Amino acid sequence: MPHNRDTFRDLLDQLPQPVLVTAAAQPFPVLWANDAGRALMDGHAALAELPEAEALLALAEDAAAAPAEAKEAVRGRLQGPGSDRRRWLDWTAQATRWDDGPAVRLVAVDVTRDMEAQRAERLLREALDSIPDALVLFDTDDTVLFFNKAYRDFFWYIPPLEQMRGRPFDDVVRLSLTPPRVVTDPLARTDPQAYIEKRRRRLHNPSPEPFELFTAEGRWHLVRERRTPEGRFIGIRSDITDRKRVEERLSQLVKELAESNRELEQFAYVASHDLQEPLRMITSYLQLLERRYRGRIDPTADEFIRHAVDGAARMQRLIQDLLEYSRIGRSGRPMAPVAMAAVLRQALTNLRLTVEENNATVVVPPDGDLPEVLGDPGELVRLFQNLLGNALKYRHPERPPVVTVSVAAEGGHHWRFSIADNGIGIDAAHFDRIFLIFQRLHGREHYSGTGIGLAIAKKIVDRHGGRIRVESEPGRGSTFHVVLAAADPLPPGIG
């Protein structure tokens, strides 16, 4: 018999679970323990000496008080021996006898991994419940594995996860068909089973790309679906109703703005075109009066007639400039590759007399260094003619004008053209104002023009999808930078 007992104890020593036998009274000294039990006690002689042993002591007391009754397992948390890591142990206590005396047998099972897994799952679920997107996961056998809080908010007819886990996909679809649900697919009303089969096919053949869906509740969802490598199905829905409403409103506003711009451009074109003839007649008769009656009435009359002639001439220039402004973009020509060498050549040809009259120097890169851009050649000539003309017009009174054109790559898909002059410059407070129509910074007695040249330049740049800006310092000159799309992508390493 002793031999059998020793064999039995040797077997217990092989178990990974701690086994303890203690006396049946406080402080529950340990009478015997297997190897795992001795490691757990870590040199302590009684249960009461273990840290945080209150629950274990209560369990041992219950077992000692009712020796004929086996106790249910209770969970106690003990510090693992020789480690800072907390361990979770499930203990079972039962009264027994040892050496003819009352005793308590305790067996522990380490459930730390299970507790940590449960805690990780709880944290993950809390995280998934906190996101606004609805998420659902179906297992390989098409049963419900998981869905988050947003999914239940989206699909309010779905019971809680605890009731749905393990239920087949067909049950989820059937729930969507019960009143007061309204499914827009006519098949759901005429043949519910065929509708369920249709939905199941989608489950096994998810859409490779996200798609938008308008629901029976009148809301927009962005749906993303995929199968995991293990064959599970993941579906994610995002409520994009607010975004869609904003997009629709913005689209409507853009249409209204485009229509308003078309009407304004049409009005400007018609008005400026139709006003030219009566204004031409008024100007002609005023000039006739000036020639015929100058000096024949009195000096005051001569001054009145001169002011009237000047005003009519200014009005004629304003109308012509307004007509030019309204014509930008009306050609409807598509953007095409344009050689900037030809554009600058034509602009300088148009300005040849102005350059000569001002004794100006205009420096442009060699033709071979000038790229091609996407644009309308006629409008690009007008753009650079206006910018070069401005540089010559607003010259510094104490030095001859020097204008330098340079080009550099920008961003790999654009070219930046810079027109630098040594003129009078512009105060930084007026950088935005100069691109508005009919905005002048100087009186007509100093500089001619209507103040529309830079507005035309900006409209041309905007139509080409580019950008225009100015850098300047009063008294030292200005540099206008124009960014235009390249006709072809720039080679790697450029820009």
CSV table of C-alpha atoms in Angstrom, one decimal:
chain,number,residue,atom,x,y,z
A,1,MET,CA,0.0,0.0,0.0
A,2,PRO,CA,2.8,2.5,0.8
A,3,HIS,CA,4.3,1.6,-2.5
A,4,ASN,CA,1.1,2.5,-4.2
A,5,ARG,CA,0.9,5.7,-2.3
A,6,ASP,CA,4.4,6.7,-3.4
A,7,THR,CA,3.5,5.9,-7.0
A,8,PHE,CA,0.4,8.0,-6.8
A,9,ARG,CA,2.3,10.9,-5.4
A,10,ASP,CA,4.9,10.6,-8.1
A,11,LEU,CA,2.1,10.9,-10.7
A,12,LEU,CA,0.8,14.0,-8.9
A,13,ASP,CA,4.2,15.5,-9.1
A,14,GLN,CA,4.1,15.3,-12.9
A,15,LEU,CA,0.9,17.3,-13.1
A,16,PRO,CA,1.3,21.0,-14.2
A,17,GLN,CA,-1.6,21.9,-11.9
A,18,PRO,CA,-0.7,22.8,-8.3
A,19,VAL,CA,-2.2,20.3,-5.7
A,20,LEU,CA,-2.1,21.2,-2.0
A,21,VAL,CA,-3.3,19.4,1.1
A,22,THR,CA,-3.6,21.6,4.2
A,23,ALA,CA,-4.9,21.3,7.7
A,24,ALA,CA,-8.6,22.1,8.1
A,25,ALA,CA,-8.1,25.2,10.3
A,26,GLN,CA,-6.3,28.6,10.1
A,27,PRO,CA,-3.7,29.4,9.0
A,28,PHE,CA,-4.1,26.3,6.9
A,29,PRO,CA,-0.6,24.9,7.0
A,30,VAL,CA,0.4,22.9,4.0
A,31,LEU,CA,0.7,19.1,4.9
A,32,TRP,CA,1.7,18.0,1.4
A,33,ALA,CA,2.1,19.5,-2.1
A,34,ASN,CA,3.1,18.3,-5.5
A,35,ASP,CA,6.0,19.9,-7.4
A,36,ALA,CA,3.7,22.5,-9.0
A,37,GLY,CA,2.1,23.2,-5.6
A,38,ARG,CA,5.5,23.7,-3.9
A,39,ALA,CA,6.5,26.1,-6.7
A,40,LEU,CA,3.3,28.0,-6.1
A,41,MET,CA,3.9,28.3,-2.3
A,42,ASP,CA,7.4,29.6,-3.0
A,43,GLY,CA,8.7,28.7,0.5
A,44,HIS,CA,5.5,29.7,2.4
A,45,ALA,CA,4.4,27.2,4.9
A,46,ALA,CA,0.6,28.1,5.1
A,47,LEU,CA,-2.1,29.5,2.8
A,48,ALA,CA,-2.4,32.5,5.1
A,49,GLU,CA,1.2,33.5,4.2
A,50,LEU,CA,0.4,33.9,0.5
A,51,PRO,CA,-0.2,37.4,-0.8
A,52,GLU,CA,-3.8,38.3,-1.6
A,53,ALA,CA,-5.0,34.9,-0.3
A,54,GLU,CA,-8.3,36.1,1.2
A,55,ALA,CA,-10.5,34.4,-1.4
A,56,LEU,CA,-8.5,31.1,-1.1
A,57,LEU,CA,-8.7,31.1,2.7
A,58,ALA,CA,-12.5,31.6,2.5
A,59,LEU,CA,-12.8,28.7,0.1
A,60,ALA,CA,-10.7,26.5,2.4
A,61,GLU,CA,-12.8,27.5,5.4
A,62,ASP,CA,-16.0,26.6,3.6
A,63,ALA,CA,-14.6,23.2,2.7
A,64,ALA,CA,-13.4,22.6,6.2
A,65,ALA,CA,-16.8,23.6,7.7
A,66,ALA,CA,-18.8,21.2,5.4
A,67,PRO,CA,-16.5,18.2,4.9
A,68,ALA,CA,-19.1,16.1,3.2
A,69,GLU,CA,-19.9,18.6,0.5
A,70,ALA,CA,-17.7,19.3,-2.5
A,71,LYS,CA,-17.3,23.0,-3.2
A,72,GLU,CA,-17.7,24.8,-6.5
A,73,ALA,CA,-14.6,26.3,-8.0
A,74,VAL,CA,-13.9,29.9,-7.1
A,75,ARG,CA,-11.5,32.2,-8.9
A,76,GLY,CA,-8.7,33.7,-6.8
A,77,ARG,CA,-5.9,36.0,-8.1
A,78,LEU,CA,-2.5,35.2,-6.7
A,79,GLN,CA,1.0,36.6,-7.4
A,80,GLY,CA,2.9,34.1,-9.4
A,81,PRO,CA,6.1,32.9,-7.6
A,82,GLY,CA,9.3,34.5,-8.8
A,83,SER,CA,7.5,36.8,-11.3
A,84,ASP,CA,6.0,40.3,-11.4
A,85,ARG,CA,3.3,39.0,-13.7
A,86,ARG,CA,-0.2,38.5,-12.2
A,87,ARG,CA,-1.6,35.0,-12.6
A,88,TRP,CA,-5.2,33.9,-12.6
A,89,LEU,CA,-5.9,30.6,-10.9
A,90,ASP,CA,-9.2,28.6,-10.7
A,91,TRP,CA,-9.2,26.8,-7.4
A,92,THR,CA,-11.3,23.8,-6.3
A,93,ALA,CA,-11.4,22.9,-2.6
A,94,GLN,CA,-12.8,19.7,-1.0
A,95,ALA,CA,-12.6,18.3,2.6
A,96,THR,CA,-10.5,15.1,3.0
A,97,ARG,CA,-8.5,13.4,5.6
A,98,TRP,CA,-4.7,13.2,5.9
A,99,ASP,CA,-2.9,10.9,8.4
A,100,ASP,CA,-6.3,10.3,10.1
A,101,GLY,CA,-6.9,14.0,10.6
A,102,PRO,CA,-9.3,16.5,8.9
A,103,ALA,CA,-7.7,18.2,5.9
A,104,VAL,CA,-8.6,20.2,2.8
A,105,ARG,CA,-7.5,19.3,-0.7
A,106,LEU,CA,-7.0,22.3,-3.1
A,107,VAL,CA,-6.4,22.0,-6.8
A,108,ALA,CA,-5.5,25.0,-9.0
A,109,VAL,CA,-5.8,25.5,-12.7
A,110,ASP,CA,-3.8,28.4,-14.3
A,111,VAL,CA,-6.3,30.3,-16.4
A,112,THR,CA,-4.1,33.4,-17.0
A,113,ARG,CA,-4.1,33.0,-20.8
A,114,ASP,CA,-7.9,32.7,-20.9
A,115,MET,CA,-8.3,35.7,-18.7
A,116,GLU,CA,-5.9,37.8,-20.8
A,117,ALA,CA,-7.6,36.6,-24.0
A,118,GLN,CA,-11.0,37.6,-22.5
A,119,ARG,CA,-9.6,41.0,-21.5
A,120,ALA,CA,-8.0,41.5,-24.9
A,121,GLU,CA,-11.3,40.6,-26.6
A,122,ARG,CA,-13.2,42.9,-24.3
A,123,LEU,CA,-10.8,45.8,-25.1
A,124,LEU,CA,-11.1,45.0,-28.8
A,125,ARG,CA,-14.9,45.0,-28.6
A,126,GLU,CA,-14.9,48.3,-26.7
A,127,ALA,CA,-12.7,49.8,-29.4
A,128,LEU,CA,-14.8,48.4,-32.2
A,129,ASP,CA,-18.0,49.6,-30.5
A,130,SER,CA,-16.5,53.1,-30.3
A,131,ILE,CA,-16.0,53.6,-34.0
A,132,PRO,CA,-18.8,55.1,-36.1
A,133,ASP,CA,-18.5,52.6,-38.9
A,134,ALA,CA,-20.8,49.5,-38.8
A,135,LEU,CA,-18.7,46.3,-38.9
A,136,VAL,CA,-20.0,42.7,-39.2
A,137,LEU,CA,-18.0,39.4,-39.4
A,138,PHE,CA,-19.4,36.1,-40.7
A,139,ASP,CA,-17.6,32.8,-40.2
A,140,THR,CA,-16.6,30.4,-42.9
A,141,ASP,CA,-20.0,28.6,-42.4
A,142,ASP,CA,-21.9,31.9,-42.9
A,143,THR,CA,-22.7,32.3,-39.2
A,144,VAL,CA,-22.5,35.5,-37.3
A,145,LEU,CA,-19.2,35.9,-35.4
A,146,PHE,CA,-19.3,39.5,-34.4
A,147,PHE,CA,-20.9,42.9,-35.1
A,148,ASN,CA,-20.3,46.2,-33.3
A,149,LYS,CA,-22.6,48.8,-31.8
A,150,ALA,CA,-22.8,50.9,-34.9
A,151,TYR,CA,-24.0,47.9,-36.9
A,152,ARG,CA,-26.9,47.5,-34.4
A,153,ASP,CA,-27.6,51.3,-34.7
A,154,PHE,CA,-27.7,50.9,-38.5
A,155,PHE,CA,-29.7,47.8,-38.4
A,156,TRP,CA,-31.9,48.3,-35.4
A,157,TYR,CA,-34.0,45.2,-36.1
A,158,ILE,CA,-31.0,43.0,-35.2
A,159,PRO,CA,-31.0,41.5,-31.7
A,160,PRO,CA,-27.9,41.9,-29.5
A,161,LEU,CA,-24.7,40.1,-30.4
A,162,GLU,CA,-25.1,37.6,-27.6
A,163,GLN,CA,-28.4,36.4,-29.2
A,164,MET,CA,-27.0,36.5,-32.8
A,165,ARG,CA,-23.6,34.9,-32.4
A,166,GLY,CA,-23.6,31.6,-34.3
A,167,ARG,CA,-26.9,32.2,-36.1
A,168,PRO,CA,-26.8,31.7,-39.9
A,169,PHE,CA,-26.7,34.6,-42.4
A,170,ASP,CA,-30.2,33.6,-43.6
A,171,ASP,CA,-31.6,34.6,-40.2
A,172,VAL,CA,-30.0,38.0,-40.5
A,173,VAL,CA,-31.6,38.5,-44.0
A,174,ARG,CA,-35.0,37.3,-42.7
A,175,LEU,CA,-34.9,39.8,-39.9
A,176,SER,CA,-34.5,42.5,-42.5
A,177,LEU,CA,-37.8,41.3,-44.2
A,178,THR,CA,-40.0,41.5,-41.1
A,179,PRO,CA,-42.3,44.5,-40.6
A,180,PRO,CA,-41.9,47.4,-40.1
A,181,ARG,CA,-38.8,47.0,-42.3
A,182,VAL,CA,-39.1,48.0,-45.9
A,183,VAL,CA,-36.7,46.5,-48.4
A,184,THR,CA,-36.6,48.3,-51.8
A,185,ASP,CA,-35.7,45.2,-53.8
A,186,PRO,CA,-39.0,44.0,-55.4
A,187,LEU,CA,-37.6,40.4,-55.2
A,188,ALA,CA,-37.9,40.6,-51.4
A,189,ARG,CA,-41.7,40.9,-51.7
A,190,THR,CA,-42.3,38.5,-54.6
A,191,ASP,CA,-39.9,35.7,-53.7
A,192,PRO,CA,-38.2,36.1,-50.2
A,193,GLN,CA,-36.2,32.9,-50.5
A,194,ALA,CA,-34.7,34.0,-53.9
A,195,TYR,CA,-33.9,37.3,-52.3
A,196,ILE,CA,-32.0,35.5,-49.5
A,197,GLU,CA,-30.1,33.4,-52.0
A,198,LYS,CA,-29.2,36.6,-53.9
A,199,ARG,CA,-27.9,38.2,-50.7
A,200,ARG,CA,-25.9,35.0,-49.9
A,201,ARG,CA,-24.2,35.1,-53.3
A,202,ARG,CA,-23.1,38.6,-52.4
A,203,LEU,CA,-21.7,37.2,-49.2
A,204,HIS,CA,-19.5,34.7,-51.1
A,205,ASN,CA,-18.7,37.2,-53.9
A,206,PRO,CA,-18.0,40.5,-52.2
A,207,SER,CA,-17.5,43.6,-54.2
A,208,PRO,CA,-13.8,44.2,-54.9
A,209,GLU,CA,-14.3,48.0,-54.8
A,210,PRO,CA,-16.2,50.2,-52.3
A,211,PHE,CA,-19.7,51.2,-53.5
A,212,GLU,CA,-22.4,53.6,-52.4
A,213,LEU,CA,-25.8,52.4,-51.4
A,214,PHE,CA,-29.0,54.3,-50.9
A,215,THR,CA,-31.0,52.6,-48.1
A,216,ALA,CA,-34.8,52.2,-47.6
A,217,GLU,CA,-34.5,54.6,-44.7
A,218,GLY,CA,-33.3,57.3,-47.1
A,219,ARG,CA,-29.7,57.3,-46.1
A,220,TRP,CA,-26.5,56.9,-48.0
A,221,HIS,CA,-24.0,54.2,-47.0
A,222,LEU,CA,-20.4,53.6,-48.3
A,223,VAL,CA,-20.0,49.8,-48.3
A,224,ARG,CA,-16.7,47.9,-48.2
A,225,GLU,CA,-16.6,44.1,-48.3
A,226,ARG,CA,-13.9,41.4,-48.4
A,227,ARG,CA,-13.1,37.8,-47.7
A,228,THR,CA,-10.3,37.1,-45.3
A,229,PRO,CA,-7.6,34.5,-46.2
A,230,GLU,CA,-9.4,32.0,-43.9
A,231,GLY,CA,-12.7,32.5,-45.8
A,232,ARG,CA,-14.5,34.7,-43.4
A,233,PHE,CA,-16.6,37.7,-44.6
A,234,ILE,CA,-16.0,41.2,-43.3
A,235,GLY,CA,-18.5,44.0,-44.1
A,236,ILE,CA,-18.1,47.6,-43.2
A,237,ARG,CA,-20.6,50.4,-43.7
A,238,SER,CA,-20.1,54.1,-43.2
A,239,ASP,CA,-23.0,56.5,-43.1
A,240,ILE,CA,-22.1,59.2,-45.6
A,241,THR,CA,-25.5,60.8,-45.7
A,242,ASP,CA,-24.3,64.2,-44.4
A,243,ARG,CA,-21.3,64.1,-46.8
A,244,LYS,CA,-23.6,63.3,-49.7
A,245,ARG,CA,-26.0,66.1,-48.8
A,246,VAL,CA,-23.1,68.6,-48.6
A,247,GLU,CA,-21.8,67.3,-52.0
A,248,GLU,CA,-25.2,67.6,-53.6
A,249,ARG,CA,-25.5,71.1,-52.2
A,250,LEU,CA,-22.1,72.1,-53.4
A,251,SER,CA,-22.8,70.6,-56.8
A,252,GLN,CA,-26.0,72.6,-57.0
A,253,LEU,CA,-24.1,75.8,-55.9
A,254,VAL,CA,-21.4,75.1,-58.5
A,255,LYS,CA,-24.1,74.7,-61.2
A,256,GLU,CA,-25.8,77.9,-60.0
A,257,LEU,CA,-22.5,79.8,-59.9
A,258,ALA,CA,-21.5,78.5,-63.4
A,259,GLU,CA,-24.9,79.5,-64.7
A,260,SER,CA,-24.6,82.9,-63.1
A,261,ASN,CA,-21.1,83.4,-64.5
A,262,ARG,CA,-22.3,82.4,-68.0
A,263,GLU,CA,-25.1,84.9,-67.7
A,264,LEU,CA,-22.7,87.6,-66.4
A,265,GLU,CA,-20.2,86.9,-69.2
A,266,GLN,CA,-23.0,86.9,-71.8
A,267,PHE,CA,-24.3,90.2,-70.4
A,268,ALA,CA,-20.8,91.7,-70.4
A,269,TYR,CA,-20.2,90.5,-73.9
A,270,VAL,CA,-23.5,91.8,-75.2
A,271,ALA,CA,-23.4,95.0,-73.3
A,272,SER,CA,-19.8,95.9,-74.3
A,273,HIS,CA,-20.5,94.8,-77.9
A,274,ASP,CA,-23.7,96.6,-78.4
A,275,LEU,CA,-22.5,99.8,-76.6
A,276,GLN,CA,-19.6,100.3,-78.9
A,277,GLU,CA,-21.7,101.6,-81.9
A,278,PRO,CA,-23.7,104.3,-80.0
A,279,LEU,CA,-20.5,105.3,-78.1
A,280,ARG,CA,-18.6,105.5,-81.4
A,281,MET,CA,-21.2,107.9,-82.7
A,282,ILE,CA,-21.1,110.0,-79.5
A,283,THR,CA,-17.3,110.1,-79.7
A,284,SER,CA,-17.3,111.1,-83.4
A,285,TYR,CA,-19.7,114.0,-82.9
A,286,LEU,CA,-17.8,115.2,-79.8
A,287,GLN,CA,-14.6,115.2,-81.8
A,288,LEU,CA,-16.4,117.0,-84.7
A,289,LEU,CA,-17.6,119.7,-82.2
A,290,GLU,CA,-14.0,120.0,-80.9
A,291,ARG,CA,-12.6,120.5,-84.3
A,292,ARG,CA,-15.3,122.9,-85.6
A,293,TYR,CA,-15.9,125.1,-82.6
A,294,ARG,CA,-12.6,125.2,-80.8
A,295,GLY,CA,-11.8,128.8,-80.0
A,296,ARG,CA,-15.1,130.1,-81.5
A,297,ILE,CA,-17.2,130.1,-78.4
A,298,ASP,CA,-15.2,130.7,-75.2
A,299,PRO,CA,-12.4,129.0,-73.2
A,300,THR,CA,-14.9,127.4,-70.8
A,301,ALA,CA,-16.8,125.7,-73.7
A,302,ASP,CA,-13.5,124.5,-75.1
A,303,GLU,CA,-12.7,122.9,-71.7
A,304,PHE,CA,-16.1,121.3,-71.5
A,305,ILE,CA,-15.8,119.8,-75.0
A,306,ARG,CA,-12.3,118.5,-74.2
A,307,HIS,CA,-13.5,116.8,-71.0
A,308,ALA,CA,-16.4,115.3,-72.9
A,309,VAL,CA,-14.1,114.0,-75.6
A,310,ASP,CA,-11.6,112.5,-73.0
A,311,GLY,CA,-14.5,110.9,-71.1
A,312,ALA,CA,-15.9,109.3,-74.2
A,313,ALA,CA,-12.5,108.0,-75.2
A,314,ARG,CA,-12.0,106.5,-71.8
A,315,MET,CA,-15.4,104.9,-71.9
A,316,GLN,CA,-14.6,103.5,-75.3
A,317,ARG,CA,-11.4,101.9,-73.9
A,318,LEU,CA,-13.2,100.5,-70.9
A,319,ILE,CA,-15.8,98.9,-73.1
A,320,GLN,CA,-13.2,97.5,-75.4
A,321,ASP,CA,-11.3,96.0,-72.4
A,322,LEU,CA,-14.5,94.7,-70.9
A,323,LEU,CA,-15.3,93.0,-74.2
A,324,GLU,CA,-11.8,91.5,-74.3
A,325,TYR,CA,-12.3,90.3,-70.7
A,326,SER,CA,-15.6,88.7,-71.5
A,327,ARG,CA,-14.2,86.9,-74.6
A,328,ILE,CA,-11.6,84.9,-72.5
A,329,GLY,CA,-12.7,81.3,-72.6
A,330,ARG,CA,-15.5,81.8,-75.1
A,331,SER,CA,-13.5,80.2,-77.9
A,332,GLY,CA,-14.2,76.7,-76.5
A,333,ARG,CA,-10.9,75.4,-77.9
A,334,PRO,CA,-9.5,72.4,-76.0
A,335,MET,CA,-6.2,72.7,-74.2
A,336,ALA,CA,-3.3,71.5,-76.4
A,337,PRO,CA,0.5,71.5,-76.3
A,338,VAL,CA,1.8,75.1,-76.9
A,339,ALA,CA,5.4,76.0,-77.5
A,340,MET,CA,6.2,78.8,-75.1
A,341,ALA,CA,9.1,80.0,-77.4
A,342,ALA,CA,6.5,81.0,-80.0
A,343,VAL,CA,4.2,82.6,-77.4
A,344,LEU,CA,6.9,84.9,-76.0
A,345,ARG,CA,8.1,85.7,-79.5
A,346,GLN,CA,4.6,86.8,-80.6
A,347,ALA,CA,4.1,88.8,-77.4
A,348,LEU,CA,7.4,90.7,-77.9
A,349,THR,CA,6.5,91.3,-81.5
A,350,ASN,CA,3.2,92.9,-80.4
A,351,LEU,CA,5.1,95.1,-77.9
A,352,ARG,CA,8.1,96.0,-80.2
A,353,LEU,CA,7.2,99.7,-80.4
A,354,THR,CA,6.6,99.9,-76.7
A,355,VAL,CA,10.0,98.3,-76.0
A,356,GLU,CA,11.7,100.8,-78.4
A,357,GLU,CA,9.9,103.9,-77.1
A,358,ASN,CA,11.0,103.0,-73.5
A,359,ASN,CA,14.5,102.1,-74.5
A,360,ALA,CA,13.8,98.8,-72.6
A,361,THR,CA,15.8,95.6,-72.4
A,362,VAL,CA,13.8,92.4,-72.4
A,363,VAL,CA,15.7,89.1,-71.7
A,364,VAL,CA,14.1,85.8,-72.4
A,365,PRO,CA,15.6,82.3,-72.3
A,366,PRO,CA,16.8,80.7,-75.6
A,367,ASP,CA,14.0,78.9,-77.6
A,368,GLY,CA,15.5,75.6,-76.7
A,369,ASP,CA,15.2,76.2,-73.0
A,370,LEU,CA,11.5,77.1,-73.2
A,371,PRO,CA,9.1,74.1,-72.7
A,372,GLU,CA,5.7,73.3,-74.0
A,373,VAL,CA,2.6,73.8,-71.8
A,374,LEU,CA,-1.1,72.8,-72.1
A,375,GLY,CA,-3.1,75.8,-73.1
A,376,ASP,CA,-4.8,78.1,-75.7
A,377,PRO,CA,-2.0,79.8,-77.7
A,378,GLY,CA,-4.0,83.0,-78.3
A,379,GLU,CA,-4.8,83.4,-74.7
A,380,LEU,CA,-1.3,82.7,-73.6
A,381,VAL,CA,0.1,85.3,-75.9
A,382,ARG,CA,-2.4,87.8,-74.4
A,383,LEU,CA,-1.3,86.7,-70.9
A,384,PHE,CA,2.4,87.3,-71.4
A,385,GLN,CA,1.8,90.4,-73.5
A,386,ASN,CA,-0.2,91.9,-70.6
A,387,LEU,CA,2.5,91.0,-68.0
A,388,LEU,CA,5.4,92.2,-70.2
A,389,GLY,CA,3.4,95.4,-71.1
A,390,ASN,CA,2.8,96.1,-67.4
A,391,ALA,CA,6.5,95.7,-66.6
A,392,LEU,CA,7.2,98.3,-69.3
A,393,LYS,CA,4.4,100.6,-68.3
A,394,TYR,CA,5.2,100.9,-64.6
A,395,ARG,CA,8.9,101.7,-65.2
A,396,HIS,CA,11.0,103.6,-62.7
A,397,PRO,CA,11.4,107.2,-63.8
A,398,GLU,CA,15.1,107.2,-63.0
A,399,ARG,CA,16.3,104.1,-64.9
A,400,PRO,CA,15.5,102.4,-68.2
A,401,PRO,CA,13.3,99.3,-67.8
A,402,VAL,CA,14.9,95.9,-67.7
A,403,VAL,CA,12.6,92.9,-67.9
A,404,THR,CA,13.8,89.3,-67.4
A,405,VAL,CA,11.8,86.2,-68.2
A,406,SER,CA,12.9,82.9,-66.6
A,407,VAL,CA,11.4,79.4,-66.3
A,408,ALA,CA,11.8,76.6,-63.8
A,409,ALA,CA,10.1,73.2,-63.2
A,410,GLU,CA,7.6,73.0,-60.3
A,411,GLY,CA,6.3,69.8,-58.8
A,412,GLY,CA,7.1,67.5,-61.7
A,413,HIS,CA,4.0,68.4,-63.7
A,414,HIS,CA,4.1,72.2,-64.0
A,415,TRP,CA,6.4,75.0,-65.2
A,416,ARG,CA,6.8,78.3,-63.4
A,417,PHE,CA,7.4,81.4,-65.6
A,418,SER,CA,8.7,84.4,-63.8
A,419,ILE,CA,8.6,88.0,-65.2
A,420,ALA,CA,10.9,90.3,-63.2
A,421,ASP,CA,11.3,94.0,-63.7
A,422,ASN,CA,13.1,96.9,-62.1
A,423,GLY,CA,10.1,99.2,-62.1
A,424,ILE,CA,8.3,101.2,-59.3
A,425,GLY,CA,7.1,98.1,-57.5
A,426,ILE,CA,3.9,97.4,-55.5
A,427,ASP,CA,3.1,97.6,-51.9
A,428,ALA,CA,2.3,94.2,-50.3
A,429,ALA,CA,-1.0,95.6,-49.1
A,430,HIS,CA,-2.2,95.7,-52.8
A,431,PHE,CA,-1.1,92.2,-53.9
A,432,ASP,CA,-4.6,90.8,-54.1
A,433,ARG,CA,-6.3,94.0,-55.2
A,434,ILE,CA,-4.2,94.3,-58.4
A,435,PHE,CA,-5.9,91.2,-59.9
A,436,LEU,CA,-9.4,92.6,-59.6
A,437,ILE,CA,-11.1,94.1,-62.6
A,438,PHE,CA,-10.9,97.9,-63.0
A,439,GLN,CA,-8.6,98.3,-59.9
A,440,ARG,CA,-6.0,101.0,-60.4
A,441,LEU,CA,-3.2,101.9,-57.9
A,442,HIS,CA,-2.2,105.1,-59.8
A,443,GLY,CA,-4.0,108.0,-61.3
A,444,ARG,CA,-4.7,108.4,-65.0
A,445,GLU,CA,-2.5,111.5,-65.1
A,446,HIS,CA,0.6,109.2,-64.3
A,447,TYR,CA,-0.2,106.0,-66.1
A,448,SER,CA,-2.7,105.2,-68.8
A,449,GLY,CA,-5.0,102.2,-68.9
A,450,THR,CA,-8.3,101.0,-67.4
A,451,GLY,CA,-6.9,98.7,-64.7
A,452,ILE,CA,-8.1,95.5,-66.4
A,453,GLY,CA,-4.8,94.0,-67.7
A,454,LEU,CA,-3.9,91.9,-64.6
A,455,ALA,CA,-7.6,90.9,-64.2
A,456,ILE,CA,-7.4,89.5,-67.7
A,457,ALA,CA,-4.1,87.8,-66.9
A,458,LYS,CA,-5.6,86.1,-63.8
A,459,LYS,CA,-8.7,85.0,-65.7
A,460,ILE,CA,-6.5,83.4,-68.4
A,461,VAL,CA,-4.4,81.6,-65.8
A,462,ASP,CA,-7.5,80.4,-63.9
A,463,ARG,CA,-9.0,79.0,-67.1
A,464,HIS,CA,-5.7,77.1,-67.7
A,465,GLY,CA,-5.9,75.6,-64.2
A,466,GLY,CA,-2.7,77.5,-63.1
A,467,ARG,CA,-1.7,80.0,-60.5
A,468,ILE,CA,-0.4,83.6,-60.6
A,469,ARG,CA,1.1,85.6,-57.8
A,470,VAL,CA,3.4,88.6,-57.3
A,471,GLU,CA,6.5,89.4,-55.3
A,472,SER,CA,7.4,93.1,-55.1
A,473,GLU,CA,9.0,95.8,-53.1
A,474,PRO,CA,8.2,99.5,-53.7
A,475,GLY,CA,11.0,101.2,-55.6
A,476,ARG,CA,12.8,98.0,-56.5
A,477,GLY,CA,10.6,96.3,-59.0
A,478,SER,CA,8.2,93.3,-59.2
A,479,THR,CA,8.2,89.7,-60.1
A,480,PHE,CA,5.1,88.0,-61.4
A,481,HIS,CA,5.1,84.2,-61.2
A,482,VAL,CA,2.8,82.1,-63.4
A,483,VAL,CA,2.5,78.3,-63.0
A,484,LEU,CA,1.1,76.4,-66.0
A,485,ALA,CA,0.6,72.6,-66.6
A,486,ALA,CA,3.4,70.9,-68.6
A,487,ALA,CA,2.4,69.4,-71.9
A,488,ASP,CA,4.2,66.2,-70.8
A,489,PRO,CA,5.3,64.9,-67.4
A,490,LEU,CA,8.7,66.3,-66.4
A,491,PRO,CA,11.6,63.7,-66.4
A,492,PRO,CA,12.5,62.3,-63.0
A,493,GLY,CA,14.8,64.6,-61.0
A,494,ILE,CA,13.4,67.8,-62.5
A,495,GLY,CA,11.1,69.9,-60.3
